mmCIF file of C-alpha atoms in Angstrom:
data_model
loop_
_atom_site.group_PDB
_atom_site.id
_atom_site.type_symbol
_atom_site.label_atom_id
_atom_site.label_comp_id
_atom_site.label_asym_id
_atom_site.label_seq_id
_atom_site.Cartn_x
_atom_site.Cartn_y
_atom_site.Cartn_z
ATOM 1 C CA MET A 298 -12.238 20.853 20.281
ATOM 2 C CA ILE A 299 -13.134 18.437 17.450
ATOM 3 C CA GLN A 300 -14.633 15.199 18.765
ATOM 4 C CA HIS A 301 -14.312 11.668 17.422
ATOM 5 C CA SER A 302 -17.663 12.093 15.665
ATOM 6 C CA ALA A 303 -15.869 14.381 13.190
ATOM 7 C CA VAL A 304 -14.544 11.200 11.532
ATOM 8 C CA LEU A 305 -16.936 9.914 8.848
ATOM 9 C CA TRP A 306 -16.580 6.268 9.760
ATOM 10 C CA ARG A 307 -18.735 4.801 6.976
ATOM 11 C CA ARG A 308 -16.487 6.393 4.352
ATOM 12 C CA VAL A 309 -13.395 5.205 6.221
ATOM 13 C CA TRP A 310 -14.682 1.632 6.325
ATOM 14 C CA ALA A 311 -15.618 1.787 2.632
ATOM 15 C CA ILE A 312 -12.083 2.883 1.682
ATOM 16 C CA ALA A 313 -10.605 0.199 3.964
ATOM 17 C CA LEU A 314 -12.749 -2.477 2.313
ATOM 18 C CA VAL A 315 -11.650 -1.381 -1.166
ATOM 19 C CA GLN A 316 -8.005 -1.469 -0.087
ATOM 20 C CA GLY A 317 -8.595 -4.852 1.543
ATOM 21 C CA SER A 318 -10.104 -6.213 -1.667
ATOM 22 C CA VAL A 319 -7.041 -4.966 -3.569
ATOM 23 C CA THR A 320 -4.817 -6.899 -1.155
ATOM 24 C CA LEU A 321 -6.970 -10.012 -1.550
ATOM 25 C CA MET A 322 -6.701 -9.821 -5.340
ATOM 26 C CA TRP A 323 -2.919 -9.376 -5.273
ATOM 27 C CA ILE A 324 -2.528 -12.343 -2.905
ATOM 28 C CA THR A 325 -4.645 -14.501 -5.219
ATOM 29 C CA TYR A 326 -2.820 -13.261 -8.316
ATOM 30 C CA ARG A 327 0.626 -14.022 -6.915
ATOM 31 C CA LEU A 328 -0.466 -17.432 -5.664
ATOM 32 C CA TYR A 329 -1.786 -18.601 -9.013
ATOM 33 C CA LEU A 330 0.062 -16.614 -11.687
ATOM 34 C CA GLY A 331 3.188 -18.776 -11.782
ATOM 35 C CA ASP A 332 1.293 -22.046 -12.163
ATOM 36 C CA LEU A 333 -1.142 -20.600 -14.694
ATOM 37 C CA LEU A 334 1.653 -19.302 -16.906
ATOM 38 C CA LYS A 335 3.802 -22.417 -16.526
ATOM 39 C CA SER A 336 0.877 -24.601 -17.591
ATOM 40 C CA TRP A 337 0.929 -22.750 -20.931
ATOM 41 C CA GLY A 338 4.668 -23.281 -21.347
ATOM 42 C CA PHE A 339 6.008 -19.974 -20.030
ATOM 43 C CA SER A 340 9.297 -20.166 -18.112
ATOM 44 C CA PRO A 341 9.784 -19.076 -14.475
ATOM 45 C CA GLU A 342 12.015 -16.268 -15.776
ATOM 46 C CA PHE A 343 9.111 -15.002 -17.869
ATOM 47 C CA VAL A 344 6.889 -14.931 -14.773
ATOM 48 C CA VAL A 345 9.477 -12.904 -12.838
ATOM 49 C CA GLY A 346 9.933 -10.557 -15.785
ATOM 50 C CA LEU A 347 6.176 -10.057 -16.103
ATOM 51 C CA LEU A 348 5.833 -9.128 -12.437
ATOM 52 C CA THR A 349 8.748 -6.701 -12.722
ATOM 53 C CA PHE A 350 7.227 -5.115 -15.811
ATOM 54 C CA GLU A 351 3.958 -4.638 -13.907
ATOM 55 C CA MET A 352 5.824 -2.887 -11.089
ATOM 56 C CA VAL A 353 7.602 -0.574 -13.541
ATOM 57 C CA LEU A 354 4.256 0.099 -15.193
ATOM 58 C CA GLY A 355 2.853 1.058 -11.777
ATOM 59 C CA VAL A 356 5.564 3.673 -11.202
ATOM 60 C CA VAL A 357 4.510 5.403 -14.426
ATOM 61 C CA MET A 358 0.764 4.844 -14.438
ATOM 62 C CA GLU A 359 -0.151 5.367 -10.766
ATOM 63 C CA PRO A 360 0.985 9.032 -10.755
ATOM 64 C CA LEU A 361 -0.533 9.515 -14.218
ATOM 65 C CA PHE A 362 -3.945 8.271 -13.152
ATOM 66 C CA GLY A 363 -3.520 10.139 -9.873
ATOM 67 C CA ALA A 364 -3.099 13.324 -11.925
ATOM 68 C CA LEU A 365 -6.216 12.454 -13.913
ATOM 69 C CA SER A 366 -8.167 11.995 -10.682
ATOM 70 C CA ASP A 367 -6.893 15.376 -9.434
ATOM 71 C CA ARG A 368 -8.236 16.962 -12.624
ATOM 72 C CA GLN A 369 -11.589 15.213 -12.206
ATOM 73 C CA GLN A 370 -11.789 16.442 -8.627
ATOM 74 C CA ARG A 371 -11.189 20.020 -9.733
ATOM 75 C CA THR A 372 -13.569 19.951 -12.694
ATOM 76 C CA LEU A 373 -16.293 17.526 -11.534
ATOM 77 C CA GLY A 374 -15.933 17.744 -7.765
ATOM 78 C CA THR A 375 -15.430 13.965 -7.491
ATOM 79 C CA ARG A 376 -12.918 11.223 -8.284
ATOM 80 C CA LEU A 377 -15.608 8.556 -8.557
ATOM 81 C CA PRO A 378 -15.766 8.228 -12.407
ATOM 82 C CA LEU A 379 -12.124 7.145 -12.623
ATOM 83 C CA ILE A 380 -12.459 4.890 -9.580
ATOM 84 C CA SER A 381 -15.579 3.227 -11.002
ATOM 85 C CA LEU A 382 -13.960 2.664 -14.396
ATOM 86 C CA GLY A 383 -10.874 1.142 -12.801
ATOM 87 C CA VAL A 384 -12.904 -1.140 -10.541
ATOM 88 C CA ILE A 385 -15.058 -2.462 -13.401
ATOM 89 C CA LEU A 386 -12.045 -3.108 -15.641
ATOM 90 C CA ALA A 387 -10.003 -4.672 -12.829
ATOM 91 C CA ALA A 388 -12.829 -6.990 -11.751
ATOM 92 C CA GLY A 389 -13.488 -8.037 -15.349
ATOM 93 C CA PHE A 390 -9.862 -8.651 -16.333
ATOM 94 C CA PHE A 391 -9.221 -10.481 -13.056
ATOM 95 C CA LEU A 392 -12.018 -12.966 -13.700
ATOM 96 C CA LEU A 393 -10.921 -13.432 -17.322
ATOM 97 C CA ILE A 394 -7.446 -14.629 -16.260
ATOM 98 C CA PRO A 395 -8.604 -18.148 -15.213
ATOM 99 C CA LEU A 396 -11.384 -18.191 -17.838
ATOM 100 C CA VAL A 397 -8.744 -18.092 -20.600
ATOM 101 C CA PHE A 398 -8.205 -21.807 -20.002
ATOM 102 C CA PHE A 399 -11.715 -22.551 -21.235
ATOM 103 C CA LEU A 400 -11.080 -21.011 -24.658
ATOM 104 C CA PRO A 401 -11.137 -23.584 -27.474
ATOM 105 C CA ILE A 402 -8.102 -22.151 -29.304
ATOM 106 C CA ALA A 403 -5.029 -22.927 -27.232
ATOM 107 C CA ASN A 404 -2.564 -20.801 -29.216
ATOM 108 C CA VAL A 405 -4.694 -17.674 -28.821
ATOM 109 C CA ALA A 406 -5.275 -18.390 -25.128
ATOM 110 C CA ARG A 407 -1.554 -18.782 -24.507
ATOM 111 C CA PHE A 408 -0.816 -15.236 -25.603
ATOM 112 C CA LEU A 409 -3.982 -13.816 -24.066
ATOM 113 C CA LEU A 410 -2.966 -14.831 -20.543
ATOM 114 C CA PRO A 411 0.040 -12.482 -20.087
ATOM 115 C CA ALA A 412 -1.865 -9.736 -21.950
ATOM 116 C CA LEU A 413 -4.777 -10.077 -19.516
ATOM 117 C CA ALA A 414 -2.374 -10.069 -16.568
ATOM 118 C CA ILE A 415 -0.853 -6.781 -17.741
ATOM 119 C CA ALA A 416 -4.298 -5.313 -18.481
ATOM 120 C CA TRP A 417 -5.451 -6.222 -14.968
ATOM 121 C CA ALA A 418 -2.367 -4.675 -13.331
ATOM 122 C CA LEU A 419 -2.932 -1.526 -15.394
ATOM 123 C CA ALA A 420 -6.603 -1.368 -14.372
ATOM 124 C CA MET A 421 -5.601 -1.643 -10.704
ATOM 125 C CA THR A 422 -3.475 1.493 -11.040
ATOM 126 C CA LEU A 423 -6.560 3.390 -12.208
ATOM 127 C CA PHE A 424 -8.290 3.465 -8.843
ATOM 128 C CA ARG A 425 -5.939 2.577 -5.970
ATOM 129 C CA SER A 426 -4.377 6.010 -5.450
ATOM 130 C CA PRO A 427 -7.572 8.026 -6.144
ATOM 131 C CA THR A 428 -9.343 5.855 -3.572
ATOM 132 C CA MET A 429 -6.667 6.417 -0.945
ATOM 133 C CA VAL A 430 -6.756 10.188 -1.508
ATOM 134 C CA LEU A 431 -10.424 10.082 -0.444
ATOM 135 C CA ILE A 432 -9.310 9.470 3.141
ATOM 136 C CA GLY A 433 -8.684 13.223 3.264
ATOM 137 C CA GLN A 434 -12.454 13.760 2.898
ATOM 138 C CA CYS A 435 -13.215 11.496 5.852
ATOM 139 C CA ALA A 436 -11.901 13.629 8.695
ATOM 140 C CA PRO A 437 -10.215 16.933 9.574
ATOM 141 C CA VAL A 438 -6.416 16.885 9.370
ATOM 142 C CA ASN A 439 -5.973 16.397 13.102
ATOM 143 C CA GLN A 440 -8.300 13.349 13.036
ATOM 144 C CA LEU A 441 -6.778 11.598 10.008
ATOM 145 C CA PRO A 442 -4.419 9.313 12.003
ATOM 146 C CA LEU A 443 -7.461 7.976 13.865
ATOM 147 C CA ALA A 444 -9.250 7.336 10.555
ATOM 148 C CA MET A 445 -6.130 5.657 9.190
ATOM 149 C CA GLY A 446 -6.300 3.268 12.141
ATOM 150 C CA ILE A 447 -9.116 1.412 10.376
ATOM 151 C CA LEU A 448 -7.067 1.012 7.186
ATOM 152 C CA SER A 449 -4.068 -0.135 9.240
ATOM 153 C CA LEU A 450 -6.286 -2.599 11.104
ATOM 154 C CA VAL A 451 -7.610 -4.167 7.892
ATOM 155 C CA GLY A 452 -4.169 -4.244 6.260
ATOM 156 C CA GLY A 453 -2.622 -5.686 9.418
ATOM 157 C CA LEU A 454 -5.172 -8.500 9.594
ATOM 158 C CA PHE A 455 -4.434 -9.433 5.983
ATOM 159 C CA ALA A 456 -0.691 -9.445 6.752
ATOM 160 C CA ALA A 457 -1.115 -11.521 9.920
ATOM 161 C CA PHE A 458 -3.281 -14.180 8.274
ATOM 162 C CA ARG A 459 -1.656 -14.110 4.840
ATOM 163 C CA LYS A 460 -0.302 -17.663 5.069
ATOM 164 C CA PRO A 461 -3.530 -19.435 6.160
ATOM 165 C CA MET A 462 -5.500 -17.223 3.764
ATOM 166 C CA GLY A 463 -3.203 -18.281 0.932
ATOM 167 C CA GLN A 464 -3.704 -21.943 1.774
ATOM 168 C CA TRP A 465 -7.477 -21.449 1.767
ATOM 169 C CA LEU A 466 -7.419 -19.624 -1.570
ATOM 170 C CA LEU A 467 -5.343 -22.418 -3.094
ATOM 171 C CA SER A 468 -7.857 -24.973 -1.825
ATOM 172 C CA LEU A 469 -10.659 -23.162 -3.677
ATOM 173 C CA GLY A 470 -9.104 -23.522 -7.123
ATOM 174 C CA SER A 471 -8.240 -20.759 -9.563
ATOM 175 C CA LEU A 472 -11.690 -19.881 -10.925
ATOM 176 C CA PRO A 473 -13.522 -19.634 -7.543
ATOM 177 C CA ALA A 474 -10.595 -17.722 -6.002
ATOM 178 C CA PHE A 475 -10.459 -15.176 -8.837
ATOM 179 C CA LEU A 476 -14.253 -14.889 -8.833
ATOM 180 C CA LEU A 477 -14.175 -14.176 -5.097
ATOM 181 C CA GLY A 478 -11.647 -11.377 -5.601
ATOM 182 C CA SER A 479 -13.741 -9.732 -8.330
ATOM 183 C CA VAL A 480 -16.981 -9.949 -6.332
ATOM 184 C CA VAL A 481 -15.390 -8.542 -3.166
ATOM 185 C CA LEU A 482 -13.903 -5.616 -5.105
ATOM 186 C CA LEU A 483 -17.225 -4.805 -6.801
ATOM 187 C CA GLY A 484 -19.108 -5.010 -3.491
ATOM 188 C CA ALA A 485 -16.626 -2.793 -1.664
ATOM 189 C CA SER A 486 -16.621 -0.186 -4.455
ATOM 190 C CA LEU A 487 -20.429 -0.160 -4.548
ATOM 191 C CA PHE A 488 -20.454 0.551 -0.812
ATOM 192 C CA LEU A 489 -17.892 3.327 -1.377
ATOM 193 C CA SER A 490 -20.017 4.954 -4.083
ATOM 194 C CA ARG A 491 -23.023 4.967 -1.736
ATOM 195 C CA VAL A 492 -21.232 6.744 1.111
ATOM 196 C CA LEU A 493 -19.297 9.341 -0.889
ATOM 197 C CA PRO A 494 -20.552 12.939 -0.679
ATOM 198 C CA PRO A 495 -22.651 14.584 -3.404
ATOM 199 C CA THR A 496 -20.690 15.966 -6.335
ATOM 200 C CA ASN A 497 -20.753 19.557 -5.122
ATOM 201 C CA GLU A 498 -19.504 18.700 -1.624
ATOM 202 C CA ASN A 499 -15.780 19.124 -0.913
ATOM 203 C CA ALA A 500 -15.254 20.599 -4.379
ATOM 204 C CA GLU A 501 -11.721 21.891 -4.893
ATOM 205 C CA PRO A 502 -10.639 25.191 -6.475
ATOM 206 C CA SER A 503 -10.905 25.740 -10.202
ATOM 207 C CA PRO A 504 -7.876 24.894 -12.361
ATOM 208 C CA ALA A 505 -6.938 28.568 -12.529
ATOM 209 C CA THR A 506 -6.114 28.636 -8.797
ATOM 210 C CA VAL A 507 -4.083 25.404 -8.698
ATOM 211 C CA LYS A 508 -0.560 25.887 -7.316
ATOM 212 C CA ALA A 509 2.633 25.159 -9.216
ATOM 213 C CA PHE A 510 3.559 21.497 -9.488
ATOM 214 C CA PRO A 511 5.485 20.485 -6.324
ATOM 215 C CA TRP A 512 8.512 18.892 -7.961
ATOM 216 C CA ILE A 513 10.702 18.879 -4.848
ATOM 217 C CA ALA A 514 7.962 17.290 -2.763
ATOM 218 C CA MET A 515 7.509 14.570 -5.411
ATOM 219 C CA VAL A 516 11.227 13.735 -5.424
ATOM 220 C CA ASN A 517 11.179 13.555 -1.625
ATOM 221 C CA ILE A 518 8.117 11.298 -1.688
ATOM 222 C CA ALA A 519 9.825 8.920 -4.153
ATOM 223 C CA LEU A 520 12.997 8.788 -2.029
ATOM 224 C CA PHE A 521 10.925 8.342 1.120
ATOM 225 C CA ALA A 522 9.044 5.414 -0.471
ATOM 226 C CA ILE A 523 12.303 3.715 -1.467
ATOM 227 C CA GLY A 524 13.924 4.364 1.911
ATOM 228 C CA THR A 525 11.054 3.042 4.011
ATOM 229 C CA THR A 526 10.524 0.036 1.732
ATOM 230 C CA TRP A 527 14.131 -1.131 1.696
ATOM 231 C CA GLY A 528 14.715 -0.256 5.338
ATOM 232 C CA THR A 529 11.660 -2.106 6.622
ATOM 233 C CA ARG A 530 12.341 -5.086 4.301
ATOM 234 C CA VAL A 531 15.787 -5.531 5.862
ATOM 235 C CA LEU A 532 14.312 -5.117 9.317
ATOM 236 C CA MET A 533 11.694 -7.791 8.582
ATOM 237 C CA LEU A 534 14.335 -10.223 7.311
ATOM 238 C CA VAL A 535 16.429 -9.862 10.456
ATOM 239 C CA LEU A 536 13.408 -9.920 12.769
ATOM 240 C CA THR A 537 12.061 -13.075 11.111
ATOM 241 C CA LYS A 538 15.385 -14.818 11.768
ATOM 242 C CA GLN A 539 15.201 -13.815 15.435
ATOM 243 C CA LEU A 540 11.699 -15.275 15.763
ATOM 244 C CA GLU A 541 12.147 -18.423 13.666
ATOM 245 C CA GLY A 542 12.496 -20.570 16.803
ATOM 246 C CA ILE A 543 9.110 -19.413 18.140
ATOM 247 C CA ASN A 544 6.026 -21.070 16.666
ATOM 248 C CA ASN A 545 3.892 -18.453 14.884
ATOM 249 C CA GLY A 546 5.973 -15.778 16.596
ATOM 250 C CA PHE A 547 5.988 -13.358 13.671
ATOM 251 C CA MET A 548 2.323 -14.002 12.925
ATOM 252 C CA GLY A 549 1.524 -13.128 16.541
ATOM 253 C CA LEU A 550 3.490 -9.873 16.280
ATOM 254 C CA GLN A 551 1.660 -8.927 13.070
ATOM 255 C CA LEU A 552 -1.696 -9.629 14.703
ATOM 256 C CA LEU A 553 -0.729 -7.479 17.679
ATOM 257 C CA LEU A 554 0.348 -4.742 15.258
ATOM 258 C CA ALA A 555 -3.098 -4.832 13.622
ATOM 259 C CA LEU A 556 -4.858 -4.625 16.999
ATOM 260 C CA MET A 557 -2.696 -1.639 17.990
ATOM 261 C CA ALA A 558 -3.829 0.353 14.948
ATOM 262 C CA LEU A 559 -6.782 2.190 16.503
ATOM 263 C CA PRO A 560 -5.132 2.946 19.888
ATOM 264 C CA MET A 561 -2.057 4.288 18.100
ATOM 265 C CA GLY A 562 -4.244 6.364 15.788
ATOM 266 C CA TRP A 563 -5.796 7.925 18.876
ATOM 267 C CA LEU A 564 -2.332 8.593 20.336
ATOM 268 C CA ILE A 565 -1.026 10.236 17.142
ATOM 269 C CA ARG A 566 -4.182 12.369 17.032
ATOM 270 C CA LYS A 567 -3.420 13.548 20.553
ATOM 271 C CA ILE A 568 0.165 14.447 19.609
ATOM 272 C CA GLY A 569 -1.239 16.460 16.711
ATOM 273 C CA HIS A 570 2.024 16.741 14.737
ATOM 274 C CA PRO A 571 2.342 14.275 11.824
ATOM 275 C CA VAL A 572 5.997 15.035 11.099
ATOM 276 C CA ALA A 573 6.969 14.539 14.741
ATOM 277 C CA SER A 574 5.034 11.262 14.789
ATOM 278 C CA LEU A 575 6.626 9.923 11.598
ATOM 279 C CA THR A 576 10.119 11.005 12.632
ATOM 280 C CA THR A 577 9.615 9.233 15.962
ATOM 281 C CA ALA A 578 8.380 6.105 14.176
ATOM 282 C CA LEU A 579 11.377 5.963 11.853
ATOM 283 C CA GLY A 580 13.752 6.610 14.755
ATOM 284 C CA LEU A 581 12.208 3.661 16.604
ATOM 285 C CA LEU A 582 12.676 1.447 13.550
ATOM 286 C CA VAL A 583 16.346 2.487 13.333
ATOM 287 C CA LEU A 584 16.751 1.555 17.007
ATOM 288 C CA THR A 585 14.971 -1.750 16.389
ATOM 289 C CA LEU A 586 17.420 -2.656 13.639
ATOM 290 C CA PHE A 587 20.343 -1.734 15.896
ATOM 291 C CA PHE A 588 18.865 -3.917 18.650
ATOM 292 C CA LEU A 589 18.433 -6.824 16.242
ATOM 293 C CA LEU A 590 22.001 -6.589 14.985
ATOM 294 C CA ASN A 591 23.346 -6.590 18.553
ATOM 295 C CA ASP A 592 21.152 -9.448 19.859
ATOM 296 C CA PHE A 593 19.306 -7.157 22.232
ATOM 297 C CA TRP A 594 16.553 -8.399 24.553
ATOM 298 C CA LEU A 595 13.827 -9.773 22.269
ATOM 299 C CA PRO A 596 10.803 -8.214 24.075
ATOM 300 C CA ALA A 597 12.416 -4.759 23.721
ATOM 301 C CA ILE A 598 12.973 -5.425 20.025
ATOM 302 C CA ALA A 599 9.367 -6.484 19.565
ATOM 303 C CA PHE A 600 8.021 -3.464 21.433
ATOM 304 C CA SER A 601 10.150 -1.017 19.416
ATOM 305 C CA TRP A 602 9.076 -2.637 16.135
ATOM 306 C CA LEU A 603 5.397 -2.630 17.098
ATOM 307 C CA LEU A 604 5.447 0.990 18.216
ATOM 308 C CA GLY A 605 7.442 2.296 15.257
ATOM 309 C CA SER A 606 5.527 0.295 12.633
ATOM 310 C CA SER A 607 2.136 1.240 14.056
ATOM 311 C CA ILE A 608 2.927 4.974 14.074
ATOM 312 C CA LEU A 609 4.339 4.716 10.544
ATOM 313 C CA ASN A 610 1.253 2.899 9.217
ATOM 314 C CA ASN A 611 -1.186 5.366 10.760
ATOM 315 C CA GLY A 612 0.709 8.564 10.091
ATOM 316 C CA LEU A 613 2.107 8.073 6.600
ATOM 317 C CA ILE A 614 -0.848 9.064 4.399
ATOM 318 C CA PRO A 615 -1.822 12.027 6.649
ATOM 319 C CA LEU A 616 1.780 13.241 6.365
ATOM 320 C CA LEU A 617 1.741 12.986 2.553
ATOM 321 C CA LEU A 618 -1.578 14.847 2.389
ATOM 322 C CA GLN A 619 -0.213 17.587 4.639
ATOM 323 C CA ILE A 620 3.031 17.898 2.633
ATOM 324 C CA LEU A 621 1.089 18.225 -0.619
ATOM 325 C CA GLN A 622 -1.524 20.550 0.975
ATOM 326 C CA GLY A 623 -4.257 19.672 -1.504
ATOM 327 C CA ASN A 624 -1.965 20.237 -4.511
ATOM 328 C CA GLN A 625 -1.604 17.169 -6.784
ATOM 329 C CA THR A 626 -2.467 14.740 -3.994
ATOM 330 C CA GLY A 627 -3.415 12.015 -6.452
ATOM 331 C CA VAL A 628 -0.049 12.306 -8.200
ATOM 332 C CA GLY A 629 1.875 12.252 -4.925
ATOM 333 C CA ILE A 630 0.139 9.241 -3.421
ATOM 334 C CA GLY A 631 0.249 7.430 -6.775
ATOM 335 C CA LEU A 632 3.988 8.080 -6.996
ATOM 336 C CA TYR A 633 4.435 6.765 -3.459
ATOM 337 C CA PHE A 634 2.585 3.505 -4.128
ATOM 338 C CA GLY A 635 4.316 3.000 -7.469
ATOM 339 C CA CYS A 636 7.768 3.482 -5.958
ATOM 340 C CA VAL A 637 6.951 1.170 -3.040
ATOM 341 C CA GLY A 638 5.954 -1.613 -5.442
ATOM 342 C CA LEU A 639 9.028 -1.252 -7.644
ATOM 343 C CA ALA A 640 11.396 -0.889 -4.673
ATOM 344 C CA GLY A 641 9.965 -4.060 -3.131
ATOM 345 C CA ASP A 642 10.443 -5.985 -6.373
ATOM 346 C CA ILE A 643 14.036 -4.766 -6.773
ATOM 347 C CA PHE A 644 14.804 -5.718 -3.182
ATOM 348 C CA THR A 645 13.403 -9.227 -3.646
ATOM 349 C CA ARG A 646 15.290 -9.807 -6.894
ATOM 350 C CA TYR A 647 18.614 -8.144 -6.003
ATOM 351 C CA TRP A 648 19.245 -7.075 -2.430
ATOM 352 C CA SER A 649 17.733 -10.129 -0.676
ATOM 353 C CA SER A 650 20.502 -12.333 -2.143
ATOM 354 C CA LYS A 651 23.339 -10.087 -0.965
ATOM 355 C CA PRO A 652 25.507 -10.910 2.089
ATOM 356 C CA VAL A 653 23.949 -10.139 5.458
ATOM 357 C CA GLN A 654 26.360 -7.282 6.191
ATOM 358 C CA ILE A 655 25.399 -5.485 2.974
ATOM 359 C CA GLN A 656 21.699 -5.935 3.733
ATOM 360 C CA GLU A 657 22.127 -4.559 7.246
ATOM 361 C CA GLY A 658 24.075 -1.532 6.008
ATOM 362 C CA LEU A 659 21.454 -0.870 3.341
ATOM 363 C CA GLY A 660 18.621 -1.111 5.853
ATOM 364 C CA LEU A 661 20.183 1.307 8.310
ATOM 365 C CA ALA A 662 21.148 3.785 5.572
ATOM 366 C CA MET A 663 17.644 3.755 4.073
ATOM 367 C CA LEU A 664 15.878 4.208 7.409
ATOM 368 C CA VAL A 665 18.176 7.076 8.342
ATOM 369 C CA MET A 666 17.581 8.692 4.933
ATOM 370 C CA ALA A 667 13.812 8.377 5.369
ATOM 371 C CA THR A 668 14.050 9.902 8.847
ATOM 372 C CA LEU A 669 15.994 12.906 7.527
ATOM 373 C CA LEU A 670 13.567 13.377 4.622
ATOM 374 C CA CYS A 671 10.666 13.329 7.052
ATOM 375 C CA ALA A 672 12.330 15.701 9.522
ATOM 376 C CA ARG A 673 12.988 18.352 6.855
ATOM 377 C CA TYR A 674 9.231 19.075 6.832
ATOM 378 C CA TRP A 675 9.105 19.556 10.609
ATOM 379 C CA GLN A 676 9.702 23.315 10.459
ATOM 380 C CA ARG A 677 7.420 23.721 7.438
ATOM 381 C CA THR A 678 4.395 22.177 9.133
ATOM 382 C CA ASP A 679 4.911 24.327 12.209
ATOM 383 C CA SER A 680 4.602 27.547 10.231
#
């Protein structure tokens, strides 16, 4: 039997720190972008349009750069060159965003700001998916949910403390906050480069032995990303309303979700069936939404949400890696992240303003669709 020591924890922590730095940069960017652009005379509609354009760009570029990282892995035995390039460009462009205001020519600076914002968003798509794919090199398949527990823990802590963190970042001012994001990203990526294996380790087959492009799997991944994003967004809206009378109630639930990450990773590892785990998680989220809509007992709602969300967070990437089976993993994970970003933006701009009944119907339909998409791979992973 494979023991816990089979997980390469230093690599896992390095990937988690890179992903955490990405979250920190996006929080900072969203906090300051509106004010920075408005100070140069851009309208609020322009800000919204810019963010939407960046999300659309991500849907196209994340799979594209994921494909490029797959090619590098096959030919060079590593994805690090693309990751390093993306990190350097992202850190540089990120710091340049507030520095534009120190340029002596105002007219040039005004048009440079949105161009730098787009360049930074593009640079971020260079390395996020290739970095996440590296989690597959950190543990055997049956240990991946346990490794993902660290990433879920870090992401959960950012989610739980997002509001106080945002207030602290705003208190720093734009230049120190953007500088902090760039430095943290560079430090995390340097740590990652130190703990990655030598070039010849974990080398993949030559291009001649690569399987046919998994078109059906990619379509399913895109639909799954949309379904889980819209379904969980609706669930969060309804759950937030239920907890609005409790001081810091939702923040407490998010903190508990983060602390559950490692124990749930251990539990999923024991189950040993990623499709069963993900189907169970989505089923629990469907039940949670039903409970919320029928004013069920709040502790039961909270427990169902915690359990379902924790299993989903820990088991999602291992499931995608198993579905793709080493074939175009960078493309698949890039497509997933790109679709999640665009689906979230569309929900915020369109669905969140719809009547409650329409939102509830959408949420249930999307969660059910995601459950069915997940379950269709049940038989395949058993064979």
